[in-house]
mmCIF file of C-alpha atoms in Angstrom:
data_model
loop_
_atom_site.group_PDB
_atom_site.id
_atom_site.type_symbol
_atom_site.label_atom_id
_atom_site.label_comp_id
_atom_site.label_asym_id
_atom_site.label_seq_id
_atom_site.Cartn_x
_atom_site.Cartn_y
_atom_site.Cartn_z
ATOM 1 C CA MET A 21 -18.182 -65.867 110.861
ATOM 2 C CA THR A 22 -20.736 -64.622 108.313
ATOM 3 C CA LEU A 23 -22.803 -61.478 108.801
ATOM 4 C CA VAL A 24 -25.559 -59.951 106.691
ATOM 5 C CA ALA A 25 -25.299 -56.203 106.081
ATOM 6 C CA GLY A 26 -27.484 -54.107 103.825
ATOM 7 C CA GLY A 27 -28.784 -57.090 101.878
ATOM 8 C CA ALA A 28 -25.269 -58.294 101.040
ATOM 9 C CA THR A 29 -23.178 -61.034 102.608
ATOM 10 C CA LEU A 30 -20.357 -59.734 104.803
ATOM 11 C CA ILE A 31 -17.503 -62.214 105.168
ATOM 12 C CA ALA A 32 -15.079 -61.644 108.040
ATOM 13 C CA TRP A 33 -11.893 -63.601 108.642
ATOM 14 C CA PRO A 34 -12.361 -66.524 111.078
ATOM 15 C CA ASP A 35 -9.954 -67.322 113.889
ATOM 16 C CA ASP A 36 -8.830 -70.567 112.277
ATOM 17 C CA LYS A 37 -6.710 -70.586 109.112
ATOM 18 C CA PRO A 38 -8.903 -70.719 105.967
ATOM 19 C CA ASP A 39 -8.255 -72.743 102.831
ATOM 20 C CA VAL A 40 -5.976 -70.703 100.586
ATOM 21 C CA SER A 41 -5.894 -72.528 97.229
ATOM 22 C CA PRO A 42 -8.459 -72.543 94.403
ATOM 23 C CA VAL A 43 -9.751 -75.853 93.033
ATOM 24 C CA ILE A 44 -10.792 -76.628 89.437
ATOM 25 C CA VAL A 45 -14.102 -78.529 89.413
ATOM 26 C CA THR A 46 -14.583 -80.380 86.119
ATOM 27 C CA ALA A 47 -17.848 -81.189 84.344
ATOM 28 C CA ASP A 48 -18.228 -82.110 80.635
ATOM 29 C CA MET A 49 -14.624 -82.577 79.452
ATOM 30 C CA HIS A 50 -15.314 -84.054 75.980
ATOM 31 C CA ASP A 51 -12.923 -83.383 73.080
ATOM 32 C CA VAL A 52 -13.881 -80.267 71.116
ATOM 33 C CA ARG A 53 -12.879 -80.950 67.499
ATOM 34 C CA LEU A 54 -14.982 -78.703 65.263
ATOM 35 C CA GLY A 55 -12.562 -75.807 64.966
ATOM 36 C CA LEU A 56 -13.696 -72.233 64.408
ATOM 37 C CA PRO A 57 -16.407 -71.752 61.752
ATOM 38 C CA ASP A 58 -15.719 -70.509 58.218
ATOM 39 C CA SER A 59 -19.008 -68.605 58.326
ATOM 40 C CA VAL A 60 -22.036 -67.945 60.527
ATOM 41 C CA THR A 61 -25.713 -67.575 59.710
ATOM 42 C CA THR A 62 -27.515 -64.246 59.961
ATOM 43 C CA ARG A 63 -30.334 -65.711 62.049
ATOM 44 C CA PRO A 64 -29.568 -64.935 65.702
ATOM 45 C CA ALA A 65 -30.720 -67.486 68.238
ATOM 46 C CA ASN A 66 -31.551 -66.589 71.818
ATOM 47 C CA LEU A 67 -30.030 -69.058 74.278
ATOM 48 C CA GLU A 68 -32.290 -69.635 77.258
ATOM 49 C CA ASN A 69 -30.926 -69.897 80.808
ATOM 50 C CA PRO A 70 -27.339 -68.979 79.960
ATOM 51 C CA THR A 71 -24.737 -70.375 82.351
ATOM 52 C CA TRP A 72 -22.281 -67.550 81.801
ATOM 53 C CA LEU A 73 -21.953 -63.837 82.283
ATOM 54 C CA TRP A 74 -20.464 -61.041 80.221
ATOM 55 C CA PRO A 75 -17.575 -60.419 79.682
ATOM 56 C CA ILE A 76 -16.528 -63.455 77.669
ATOM 57 C CA ALA A 77 -13.361 -64.393 75.798
ATOM 58 C CA ALA A 78 -12.623 -67.330 73.488
ATOM 59 C CA VAL A 79 -9.629 -69.507 74.313
ATOM 60 C CA GLY A 80 -8.791 -73.137 73.478
ATOM 61 C CA PRO A 81 -11.843 -75.413 73.261
ATOM 62 C CA GLY A 82 -14.416 -72.820 74.315
ATOM 63 C CA PHE A 83 -14.815 -69.583 76.199
ATOM 64 C CA VAL A 84 -14.232 -68.248 79.679
ATOM 65 C CA SER A 85 -16.526 -65.978 81.641
ATOM 66 C CA LEU A 86 -17.116 -64.700 85.150
ATOM 67 C CA GLY A 87 -19.932 -66.196 87.213
ATOM 68 C CA ARG A 88 -21.009 -66.918 90.749
ATOM 69 C CA ARG A 89 -18.441 -67.894 93.343
ATOM 70 C CA ASP A 90 -20.098 -71.305 93.755
ATOM 71 C CA GLY A 91 -20.076 -72.021 89.996
ATOM 72 C CA THR A 92 -23.856 -72.063 89.605
ATOM 73 C CA PRO A 93 -25.607 -70.219 86.758
ATOM 74 C CA GLY A 94 -26.860 -66.673 87.061
ATOM 75 C CA HIS A 95 -25.756 -63.378 88.497
ATOM 76 C CA ASN A 96 -23.397 -63.202 91.443
ATOM 77 C CA THR A 97 -24.288 -62.461 95.025
ATOM 78 C CA ASP A 98 -22.882 -59.159 96.265
ATOM 79 C CA TYR A 99 -20.129 -60.205 98.674
ATOM 80 C CA ARG A 100 -18.601 -57.655 101.044
ATOM 81 C CA PHE A 101 -15.148 -58.615 102.261
ATOM 82 C CA ALA A 102 -13.884 -57.367 105.612
ATOM 83 C CA VAL A 103 -10.246 -57.394 106.707
ATOM 84 C CA GLY A 104 -9.799 -55.702 110.068
ATOM 85 C CA ALA A 105 -11.348 -52.242 109.847
ATOM 86 C CA HIS A 106 -11.482 -52.308 106.031
ATOM 87 C CA GLU A 107 -14.438 -53.421 103.943
ATOM 88 C CA TRP A 108 -14.819 -53.708 100.170
ATOM 89 C CA ALA A 109 -18.376 -53.422 98.892
ATOM 90 C CA GLU A 110 -17.638 -55.107 95.554
ATOM 91 C CA SER A 111 -18.788 -58.359 94.028
ATOM 92 C CA SER A 112 -16.296 -61.201 93.789
ATOM 93 C CA TYR A 113 -16.684 -63.544 90.835
ATOM 94 C CA SER A 114 -15.364 -66.948 89.979
ATOM 95 C CA ILE A 115 -14.238 -68.307 86.602
ATOM 96 C CA ARG A 116 -16.442 -70.522 84.443
ATOM 97 C CA PHE A 117 -15.444 -72.302 81.242
ATOM 98 C CA THR A 118 -17.942 -73.424 78.587
ATOM 99 C CA ASN A 119 -17.398 -75.814 75.672
ATOM 100 C CA GLY A 120 -17.440 -73.938 72.380
ATOM 101 C CA ASP A 121 -19.226 -76.597 70.291
ATOM 102 C CA ASP A 122 -22.341 -77.458 72.311
ATOM 103 C CA LEU A 123 -22.142 -74.712 74.996
ATOM 104 C CA THR A 124 -22.102 -77.174 77.898
ATOM 105 C CA PRO A 125 -20.207 -76.323 81.134
ATOM 106 C CA ARG A 126 -16.642 -77.697 81.029
ATOM 107 C CA TRP A 127 -15.277 -76.607 84.423
ATOM 108 C CA TRP A 128 -15.347 -73.843 87.000
ATOM 109 C CA MET A 129 -12.920 -72.542 89.620
ATOM 110 C CA ARG A 130 -13.902 -72.937 93.274
ATOM 111 C CA LEU A 131 -12.275 -70.101 95.181
ATOM 112 C CA PRO A 132 -10.970 -70.330 98.735
ATOM 113 C CA SER A 133 -13.777 -69.641 101.187
ATOM 114 C CA HIS A 134 -12.188 -66.335 102.203
ATOM 115 C CA GLY A 135 -10.510 -65.380 98.941
ATOM 116 C CA TRP A 136 -11.367 -63.604 95.724
ATOM 117 C CA LEU A 137 -10.179 -62.861 92.209
ATOM 118 C CA SER A 138 -8.192 -59.634 91.918
ATOM 119 C CA ARG A 139 -7.167 -60.018 88.251
ATOM 120 C CA VAL A 140 -8.119 -62.253 85.304
ATOM 121 C CA VAL A 141 -6.223 -62.157 81.987
ATOM 122 C CA VAL A 142 -6.917 -64.477 79.043
ATOM 123 C CA VAL A 143 -4.062 -65.184 76.598
ATOM 124 C CA PRO A 144 -5.655 -66.998 73.620
ATOM 125 C CA ALA A 145 -2.402 -67.378 71.644
ATOM 126 C CA HIS A 146 -0.959 -69.516 74.458
ATOM 127 C CA THR A 147 -4.254 -71.216 75.450
ATOM 128 C CA VAL A 148 -4.044 -70.105 79.063
ATOM 129 C CA ILE A 149 -6.196 -68.241 81.580
ATOM 130 C CA VAL A 150 -4.241 -66.294 84.196
ATOM 131 C CA ALA A 151 -5.943 -65.480 87.486
ATOM 132 C CA THR A 152 -4.701 -63.780 90.640
ATOM 133 C CA VAL A 153 -6.398 -65.103 93.785
ATOM 134 C CA THR A 154 -6.022 -63.107 97.006
ATOM 135 C CA THR A 155 -6.585 -64.327 100.558
ATOM 136 C CA GLU A 156 -5.455 -63.149 103.986
ATOM 137 C CA GLU A 157 -2.237 -65.071 103.308
ATOM 138 C CA GLY A 158 -1.448 -62.872 100.285
ATOM 139 C CA SER A 159 -1.806 -63.166 96.492
ATOM 140 C CA LEU A 160 -0.928 -66.027 94.170
ATOM 141 C CA THR A 161 -1.240 -65.947 90.387
ATOM 142 C CA TYR A 162 -2.241 -69.115 88.544
ATOM 143 C CA GLY A 163 -1.961 -70.201 84.916
ATOM 144 C CA ILE A 164 -4.925 -72.438 84.030
ATOM 145 C CA ASP A 165 -5.052 -74.877 81.110
ATOM 146 C CA PRO A 166 -8.641 -74.509 79.808
ATOM 147 C CA THR A 167 -8.534 -77.737 77.780
ATOM 148 C CA ALA A 168 -7.392 -80.039 80.600
ATOM 149 C CA GLY A 169 -9.151 -78.064 83.332
ATOM 150 C CA ARG A 170 -6.097 -77.943 85.568
ATOM 151 C CA ILE A 171 -3.687 -75.423 87.041
ATOM 152 C CA ARG A 172 -0.542 -75.384 84.887
ATOM 153 C CA TRP A 173 1.626 -73.082 87.048
ATOM 154 C CA SER A 174 1.537 -70.670 89.948
ATOM 155 C CA ARG A 175 3.753 -67.895 91.288
ATOM 156 C CA PRO A 176 3.563 -65.533 94.263
ATOM 157 C CA GLY A 177 2.255 -62.031 93.816
ATOM 158 C CA GLU A 178 -0.274 -60.178 91.720
ATOM 159 C CA LEU A 179 -0.092 -59.391 88.022
ATOM 160 C CA ILE A 180 -0.303 -55.579 88.001
ATOM 161 C CA GLY A 181 -0.906 -54.113 84.569
ATOM 162 C CA ASP A 182 -1.665 -50.538 85.546
ATOM 163 C CA LEU A 183 -0.357 -48.791 88.649
ATOM 164 C CA ARG A 184 -3.016 -46.100 88.203
ATOM 165 C CA THR A 185 -5.604 -48.589 89.449
ATOM 166 C CA LEU A 186 -3.862 -48.721 92.823
ATOM 167 C CA SER A 187 -4.821 -45.104 93.540
ATOM 168 C CA THR A 188 -8.510 -45.945 93.109
ATOM 169 C CA ARG A 189 -8.500 -48.850 95.515
ATOM 170 C CA THR A 190 -10.181 -48.715 98.881
ATOM 171 C CA PRO A 191 -7.389 -48.178 101.448
ATOM 172 C CA GLY A 192 -6.381 -51.437 103.030
ATOM 173 C CA PRO A 193 -3.801 -54.219 103.097
ATOM 174 C CA LEU A 194 -5.237 -56.245 100.186
ATOM 175 C CA PRO A 195 -6.564 -55.488 96.688
ATOM 176 C CA PRO A 196 -10.352 -55.495 96.244
ATOM 177 C CA PRO A 197 -12.263 -58.148 94.277
ATOM 178 C CA THR A 198 -12.663 -57.742 90.529
ATOM 179 C CA SER A 199 -15.600 -58.069 88.162
ATOM 180 C CA GLU A 200 -13.428 -57.525 85.075
ATOM 181 C CA MET A 201 -11.596 -59.762 82.651
ATOM 182 C CA THR A 202 -9.212 -58.743 79.892
ATOM 183 C CA THR A 203 -7.715 -60.453 76.839
ATOM 184 C CA ALA A 204 -4.025 -59.959 76.101
ATOM 185 C CA SER A 205 -1.340 -61.157 73.713
ATOM 186 C CA SER A 206 1.228 -61.334 76.516
ATOM 187 C CA LEU A 207 1.626 -60.980 80.280
ATOM 188 C CA VAL A 208 3.456 -57.818 81.280
ATOM 189 C CA ASP A 209 3.789 -56.713 84.872
ATOM 190 C CA ILE A 210 4.909 -53.407 86.400
ATOM 191 C CA GLU A 211 7.251 -53.683 89.367
ATOM 192 C CA PRO A 212 5.711 -52.112 92.534
ATOM 193 C CA LEU A 213 7.822 -48.932 92.326
ATOM 194 C CA GLY A 214 7.476 -48.716 88.562
ATOM 195 C CA ARG A 215 11.239 -48.961 87.951
ATOM 196 C CA ALA A 216 10.951 -51.953 85.623
ATOM 197 C CA VAL A 217 8.514 -53.757 83.367
ATOM 198 C CA THR A 218 8.666 -57.562 83.366
ATOM 199 C CA ALA A 219 7.085 -60.036 80.931
ATOM 200 C CA TRP A 220 5.902 -63.386 82.269
ATOM 201 C CA SER A 221 5.815 -66.567 80.209
ATOM 202 C CA PRO A 222 2.145 -67.521 79.715
ATOM 203 C CA ASP A 223 3.275 -71.156 79.390
ATOM 204 C CA THR A 224 5.312 -71.497 82.597
ATOM 205 C CA GLY A 225 4.833 -68.302 84.644
ATOM 206 C CA ALA A 226 8.591 -67.658 84.607
ATOM 207 C CA ASP A 227 10.096 -64.285 83.728
ATOM 208 C CA LEU A 228 10.734 -63.833 79.983
ATOM 209 C CA TRP A 229 12.365 -60.404 79.813
ATOM 210 C CA GLN A 230 12.696 -57.226 81.816
ATOM 211 C CA HIS A 231 12.869 -53.624 80.671
ATOM 212 C CA ASP A 232 14.478 -51.123 83.050
ATOM 213 C CA VAL A 233 12.633 -47.822 82.878
ATOM 214 C CA GLY A 234 15.544 -45.808 84.288
ATOM 215 C CA PRO A 235 16.785 -44.715 87.726
ATOM 216 C CA ASP A 236 14.781 -41.472 87.829
ATOM 217 C CA CYS A 237 11.644 -42.478 85.919
ATOM 218 C CA SER A 238 8.782 -44.871 86.635
ATOM 219 C CA ALA A 239 6.258 -46.822 84.568
ATOM 220 C CA HIS A 240 2.667 -46.282 85.582
ATOM 221 C CA SER A 241 0.532 -47.908 82.861
ATOM 222 C CA ILE A 242 0.599 -50.599 80.188
ATOM 223 C CA GLU A 243 -1.553 -50.903 77.079
ATOM 224 C CA ASP A 244 -1.456 -54.211 75.224
ATOM 225 C CA GLU A 245 -1.437 -53.416 71.489
ATOM 226 C CA ARG A 246 -1.029 -57.127 70.665
ATOM 227 C CA THR A 247 2.268 -57.030 68.748
ATOM 228 C CA TRP A 248 3.733 -54.299 70.957
ATOM 229 C CA ILE A 249 3.339 -52.868 74.442
ATOM 230 C CA ASN A 250 2.665 -49.189 75.101
ATOM 231 C CA VAL A 251 4.234 -48.237 78.453
ATOM 232 C CA GLY A 252 3.321 -44.938 80.101
ATOM 233 C CA VAL A 253 6.443 -43.430 81.736
ATOM 234 C CA SER A 254 6.755 -40.446 84.095
ATOM 235 C CA CYS A 255 10.074 -38.665 84.701
ATOM 236 C CA PRO A 256 11.212 -35.680 86.826
ATOM 237 C CA GLY A 257 10.038 -32.260 85.743
ATOM 238 C CA GLY A 258 6.607 -33.513 84.666
ATOM 239 C CA VAL A 259 7.967 -35.249 81.570
ATOM 240 C CA LYS A 260 5.505 -37.941 80.462
ATOM 241 C CA THR A 261 6.164 -40.266 77.539
ATOM 242 C CA ASP A 262 4.737 -43.356 75.869
ATOM 243 C CA ARG A 263 7.356 -46.044 75.257
ATOM 244 C CA ALA A 264 6.859 -48.852 72.725
ATOM 245 C CA LEU A 265 8.325 -52.325 73.423
ATOM 246 C CA ASP A 266 8.174 -55.476 71.301
ATOM 247 C CA THR A 267 6.058 -58.083 73.114
ATOM 248 C CA ARG A 268 8.367 -60.929 72.035
ATOM 249 C CA ASP A 269 11.602 -59.829 73.671
ATOM 250 C CA GLY A 270 11.068 -56.378 75.226
ATOM 251 C CA ARG A 271 13.046 -54.701 72.442
ATOM 252 C CA TYR A 272 12.838 -50.900 72.607
ATOM 253 C CA ILE A 273 10.954 -49.661 69.506
ATOM 254 C CA GLY A 274 10.547 -45.952 70.164
ATOM 255 C CA GLU A 275 9.280 -43.226 72.462
ATOM 256 C CA TRP A 276 7.221 -40.056 72.116
ATOM 257 C CA SER A 277 5.620 -37.437 74.311
ATOM 258 C CA MET A 278 2.187 -38.198 75.757
ATOM 259 C CA PHE A 279 1.257 -34.732 74.501
ATOM 260 C CA ASP A 280 2.060 -35.649 70.888
ATOM 261 C CA ASN A 281 -1.377 -35.254 69.325
ATOM 262 C CA ARG A 282 -0.343 -37.112 66.190
ATOM 263 C CA ARG A 283 -0.154 -40.538 67.768
ATOM 264 C CA GLU A 284 -3.096 -42.542 68.977
ATOM 265 C CA PRO A 285 -2.291 -45.941 70.457
ATOM 266 C CA GLY A 286 -5.406 -47.871 71.365
ATOM 267 C CA ARG A 287 -7.499 -50.858 70.533
ATOM 268 C CA ASN A 288 -9.220 -49.262 67.556
ATOM 269 C CA CYS A 289 -5.923 -49.253 65.594
ATOM 270 C CA ALA A 290 -4.246 -52.213 67.291
ATOM 271 C CA PRO A 291 -2.105 -54.011 66.357
ATOM 272 C CA TYR A 292 -1.013 -50.843 64.529
ATOM 273 C CA MET A 293 -0.277 -47.284 65.628
ATOM 274 C CA CYS A 294 -2.521 -44.554 64.248
ATOM 275 C CA VAL A 295 -0.461 -41.492 63.285
ATOM 276 C CA ALA A 296 -2.433 -38.402 62.272
ATOM 277 C CA ARG A 297 -1.021 -36.019 59.683
ATOM 278 C CA ILE A 298 -1.524 -32.920 61.843
ATOM 279 C CA PRO A 299 0.067 -29.523 61.101
ATOM 280 C CA GLN A 300 3.188 -28.893 63.170
ATOM 281 C CA ASP A 301 1.610 -26.024 65.147
ATOM 282 C CA GLN A 302 -1.098 -28.420 66.378
ATOM 283 C CA ALA A 303 1.095 -31.461 66.897
ATOM 284 C CA THR A 304 1.839 -30.894 70.590
ATOM 285 C CA GLY A 305 0.290 -29.245 73.588
ATOM 286 C CA ASP A 306 -3.268 -28.795 74.774
ATOM 287 C CA VAL A 307 -4.960 -28.246 71.420
ATOM 288 C CA GLN A 308 -8.692 -28.891 71.163
ATOM 289 C CA PHE A 309 -9.608 -30.648 67.914
ATOM 290 C CA SER A 310 -11.178 -33.806 66.596
ATOM 291 C CA TRP A 311 -8.469 -36.361 65.898
ATOM 292 C CA TYR A 312 -10.514 -37.628 62.941
ATOM 293 C CA ASP A 313 -10.377 -34.230 61.230
ATOM 294 C CA PHE A 314 -7.020 -35.240 59.759
ATOM 295 C CA PRO A 315 -5.756 -38.032 57.485
ATOM 296 C CA ASN A 316 -4.195 -40.956 59.355
ATOM 297 C CA ASP A 317 -1.542 -43.552 58.644
ATOM 298 C CA LEU A 318 -1.598 -46.968 60.313
ATOM 299 C CA VAL A 319 1.978 -47.977 61.113
ATOM 300 C CA ASP A 320 3.339 -51.444 61.847
ATOM 301 C CA MET A 321 5.414 -50.671 64.945
ATOM 302 C CA ARG A 322 7.790 -53.598 64.484
ATOM 303 C CA THR A 323 8.827 -52.555 60.966
ATOM 304 C CA GLY A 324 7.945 -48.844 60.925
ATOM 305 C CA ARG A 325 6.072 -49.411 57.654
ATOM 306 C CA THR A 326 2.743 -47.704 56.882
ATOM 307 C CA VAL A 327 0.249 -50.471 56.108
ATOM 308 C CA LEU A 328 -2.900 -48.393 55.539
ATOM 309 C CA SER A 329 -3.829 -44.722 55.110
ATOM 310 C CA VAL A 330 -7.295 -43.271 55.715
ATOM 311 C CA SER A 331 -8.700 -39.864 54.825
ATOM 312 C CA ALA A 332 -9.846 -37.118 57.163
ATOM 313 C CA GLY A 333 -13.137 -37.923 58.829
ATOM 314 C CA GLU A 334 -12.699 -41.686 58.582
ATOM 315 C CA PHE A 335 -12.972 -43.992 61.589
ATOM 316 C CA VAL A 336 -11.009 -47.240 61.542
ATOM 317 C CA ALA A 337 -11.078 -50.435 63.620
ATOM 318 C CA CYS A 338 -8.722 -53.335 62.876
ATOM 319 C CA ASN A 339 -8.049 -56.872 64.043
ATOM 320 C CA ASP A 340 -4.989 -59.109 64.178
ATOM 321 C CA GLY A 341 -5.794 -60.650 60.806
ATOM 322 C CA GLY A 342 -5.217 -57.313 59.048
ATOM 323 C CA ASP A 343 -8.896 -56.623 58.327
ATOM 324 C CA CYS A 344 -9.829 -52.991 59.017
ATOM 325 C CA ILE A 345 -13.365 -51.561 58.919
ATOM 326 C CA VAL A 346 -13.306 -47.943 57.730
ATOM 327 C CA SER A 347 -16.305 -45.583 57.805
ATOM 328 C CA ASP A 348 -16.506 -41.941 56.656
ATOM 329 C CA ARG A 349 -18.621 -38.963 57.707
ATOM 330 C CA GLU A 350 -21.401 -40.027 55.308
ATOM 331 C CA ASN A 351 -21.369 -43.444 57.000
ATOM 332 C CA ASN A 352 -20.108 -45.262 53.935
ATOM 333 C CA VAL A 353 -18.308 -48.375 55.135
ATOM 334 C CA ARG A 354 -15.511 -50.348 53.502
ATOM 335 C CA VAL A 355 -13.287 -53.231 54.540
ATOM 336 C CA ALA A 356 -9.600 -52.511 53.945
ATOM 337 C CA ARG A 357 -6.767 -55.012 54.081
ATOM 338 C CA ALA A 358 -3.670 -53.682 55.813
ATOM 339 C CA GLY A 359 -1.131 -53.407 53.029
ATOM 340 C CA GLY A 360 -3.685 -54.466 50.419
ATOM 341 C CA THR A 361 -6.993 -53.633 48.759
ATOM 342 C CA SER A 362 -10.375 -52.546 50.082
ATOM 343 C CA VAL A 363 -13.925 -53.752 49.421
ATOM 344 C CA ARG A 364 -16.928 -51.446 49.653
ATOM 345 C CA VAL A 365 -19.645 -52.845 51.886
ATOM 346 C CA ARG A 366 -23.002 -53.208 50.137
ATOM 347 C CA GLY A 367 -26.424 -53.663 51.665
ATOM 348 C CA ILE A 368 -26.192 -51.395 54.727
ATOM 349 C CA ALA A 369 -26.366 -47.663 55.221
ATOM 350 C CA GLY A 370 -26.615 -45.190 58.080
ATOM 351 C CA VAL A 371 -24.592 -44.319 61.129
ATOM 352 C CA HIS A 372 -25.103 -47.714 62.766
ATOM 353 C CA GLY A 373 -22.758 -49.372 60.301
ATOM 354 C CA ARG A 374 -19.697 -47.842 61.981
ATOM 355 C CA PRO A 375 -17.677 -50.452 63.877
ATOM 356 C CA SER A 376 -17.402 -50.454 67.637
ATOM 357 C CA THR A 377 -13.797 -50.468 68.851
ATOM 358 C CA GLY A 378 -12.163 -53.875 69.044
ATOM 359 C CA THR A 379 -15.048 -55.977 67.728
ATOM 360 C CA VAL A 380 -13.922 -56.974 64.202
ATOM 361 C CA VAL A 381 -13.885 -60.774 63.751
ATOM 362 C CA SER A 382 -12.402 -62.391 60.621
ATOM 363 C CA LEU A 383 -13.762 -65.676 59.261
ATOM 364 C CA ARG A 384 -12.657 -67.411 56.074
ATOM 365 C CA ASP A 385 -15.785 -66.375 54.147
ATOM 366 C CA GLN A 386 -17.074 -63.451 56.199
ATOM 367 C CA ILE A 387 -16.170 -60.523 58.391
ATOM 368 C CA VAL A 388 -18.358 -59.860 61.433
ATOM 369 C CA TRP A 389 -18.381 -56.732 63.544
ATOM 370 C CA ARG A 390 -20.415 -54.956 66.194
ATOM 371 C CA THR A 391 -21.545 -51.421 65.526
ATOM 372 C CA GLY A 392 -21.662 -48.288 67.633
ATOM 373 C CA GLY A 393 -25.434 -48.685 67.510
ATOM 374 C CA SER A 394 -25.133 -52.113 69.169
ATOM 375 C CA GLU A 395 -26.093 -54.079 66.074
ATOM 376 C CA VAL A 396 -24.260 -56.880 64.285
ATOM 377 C CA VAL A 397 -23.012 -56.753 60.676
ATOM 378 C CA VAL A 398 -22.109 -59.876 58.691
ATOM 379 C CA MET A 399 -20.308 -59.163 55.398
ATOM 380 C CA HIS A 400 -19.389 -61.718 52.718
ATOM 381 C CA ARG A 401 -15.791 -61.279 51.621
ATOM 382 C CA ALA A 402 -16.300 -62.212 47.973
ATOM 383 C CA THR A 403 -19.120 -59.751 47.197
ATOM 384 C CA GLY A 404 -19.040 -57.127 49.949
ATOM 385 C CA THR A 405 -22.757 -57.776 50.544
ATOM 386 C CA ALA A 406 -23.667 -57.280 54.179
ATOM 387 C CA THR A 407 -26.587 -57.969 56.492
ATOM 388 C CA MET A 408 -27.175 -55.862 59.594
ATOM 389 C CA PHE A 409 -29.648 -56.672 62.350
ATOM 390 C CA ALA A 410 -30.453 -55.879 65.957
ATOM 391 C CA ALA A 411 -29.642 -58.583 68.482
ATOM 392 C CA HIS A 412 -33.039 -58.950 70.221
ATOM 393 C CA ASP A 413 -32.318 -56.010 72.483
ATOM 394 C CA THR A 414 -29.512 -53.497 72.847
ATOM 395 C CA ALA A 415 -26.296 -55.485 72.645
ATOM 396 C CA SER A 416 -23.144 -54.835 74.615
ATOM 397 C CA ASP A 417 -19.788 -54.229 72.912
ATOM 398 C CA SER A 418 -18.550 -57.725 73.707
ATOM 399 C CA GLY A 419 -18.554 -60.736 71.416
ATOM 400 C CA THR A 420 -16.467 -63.843 70.875
ATOM 401 C CA LEU A 421 -16.085 -66.528 68.221
ATOM 402 C CA VAL A 422 -16.652 -70.109 69.418
ATOM 403 C CA GLN A 423 -16.993 -73.363 67.517
ATOM 404 C CA ALA A 424 -20.793 -73.129 67.604
ATOM 405 C CA GLY A 425 -20.791 -69.646 66.047
ATOM 406 C CA TYR A 426 -20.500 -65.991 67.029
ATOM 407 C CA LEU A 427 -21.604 -65.562 70.640
ATOM 408 C CA PHE A 428 -22.370 -62.329 72.454
ATOM 409 C CA ILE A 429 -24.197 -61.108 75.523
ATOM 410 C CA THR A 430 -26.774 -58.323 75.390
ATOM 411 C CA ASP A 431 -27.012 -55.473 77.873
ATOM 412 C CA SER A 432 -29.827 -57.275 79.653
ATOM 413 C CA GLY A 433 -27.620 -60.333 80.178
ATOM 414 C CA ARG A 434 -29.260 -62.466 77.465
ATOM 415 C CA ALA A 435 -26.969 -64.832 75.554
ATOM 416 C CA VAL A 436 -27.358 -64.658 71.749
ATOM 417 C CA ILE A 437 -25.510 -66.656 69.096
ATOM 418 C CA LEU A 438 -25.179 -66.498 65.315
ATOM 419 C CA PRO A 439 -25.047 -70.254 64.663
ATOM 420 C CA ARG A 440 -22.257 -71.858 62.699
ATOM 421 C CA GLY A 441 -22.763 -71.812 58.900
ATOM 422 C CA ARG A 442 -22.736 -74.895 56.710
#
C-alpha cells in the first residue's frame, strides 16, 4: 500500500512479506587502470548532469555516493516510512558507484521495496563499502566489493558507531533512514549496552577484537582518528573519559578526562592528537578560552612521539600522508611535514587560504586542499607556489581524489572536477 502525504510518498508495510535483500545492479564494469594522478590542473571543469550526490568518497576503482532509491540520477524523493503508529519523515537514499577514470556509472544498490539504509561506512584501505539495510524483518549489514560490484559478506545487526545518535531517533522499533555517509579506517561497533567495543573485519565481517569497557562503565561514542580510536566512556559519579585504542588490535594506549582542555582529538589533527601547552590552572574544568591561543604539539598516539609543534594562534589540518597545512593569525600558510621540514606557500594571501578540516589531499607533485572560504588551493611541492580559485559557486567541504582528477560537489549540487594533469 502506498499513500501520498504532504507531497511525500508514504510507504506502509503490506500484508504479504516484502523482499528483504538488496541487489547490486551492474552497469559499466570496465577495468580502471589509470591509478591516482600525480597532479591536477588548476582549470576546474563543470560536469553537466551529474549522476551522483554529495557526500562522496573514493574507494577502489572510483567513488561512492548516495542517490535515488531507484538508482536514477538526481535528487532523491522524500520517502516517509511508516511502521505501525510510527512514521519517519526522512529521505532514504541508495548507494551509487561511479568509475573514477571516465565518470561513468559502474553499479548501484537496489534496496528492498520496504527497506532503507540506516548506516553507510566506506573503508578505502580495505576497498569495501559497508551498508546496514533495515526492513521490517530487522537489520543486516553488508560488505560490498566496489570493483566486482558484488556483496562480499553479510552479518545480522546494525553497525552502531555512536550511541548518542540513538537518543535523537524518532521513537519506534526500527532506526530511521540515513542521508549520511562516513569514511573510516576501521569498523568499530559499540555493544547495545555500551559494555564493550568490538572491531569488525572489513574483509570478512567477522569480529577482529573486543575491548571490555568495564563492569560499571559504558562506551557511548567513537571517533575514528585513522590510526587510533577515541572512545568516549562514562562511569559512575559523572566521571567521563576519552580512551585511546589502537585500531589494529584494540591495544589500550591511554586515557584522559573529557574535561582535559589540553587534548583535542578530532579530524583536524588526525591521525595525530593535538596537545595544547596550557598552564596547569587552565588545564581542566570549565575554562573559557580559545584553544588556539596556546602552542600545540601533534603526538603520534601509537609511539607517544611529538611529530610536529605549532605556535600559538596557528591552525593545523593534517592527512594520513603526514602533510599538515598550518596557518597563523596573519593568514600566512605553510605546509609542514610531520617529523620533517616545512615549505612556505607562495602566491596566495588572505583568510581564505586557511584549510578546512579534513580536506588535505597529497599528490606526488602537489598538495590540494579546500579552504574555510570554500575555495580550492593547489600548491606545487617543489616551489611552494600555489593557485587559489573559487569553484564556480560556493563549494561544500567535501572533495575526493579519483583517477580523472580532484572531484568535489558544490553547495548547489553541481559536480566540479580539477582534471588529471599530464
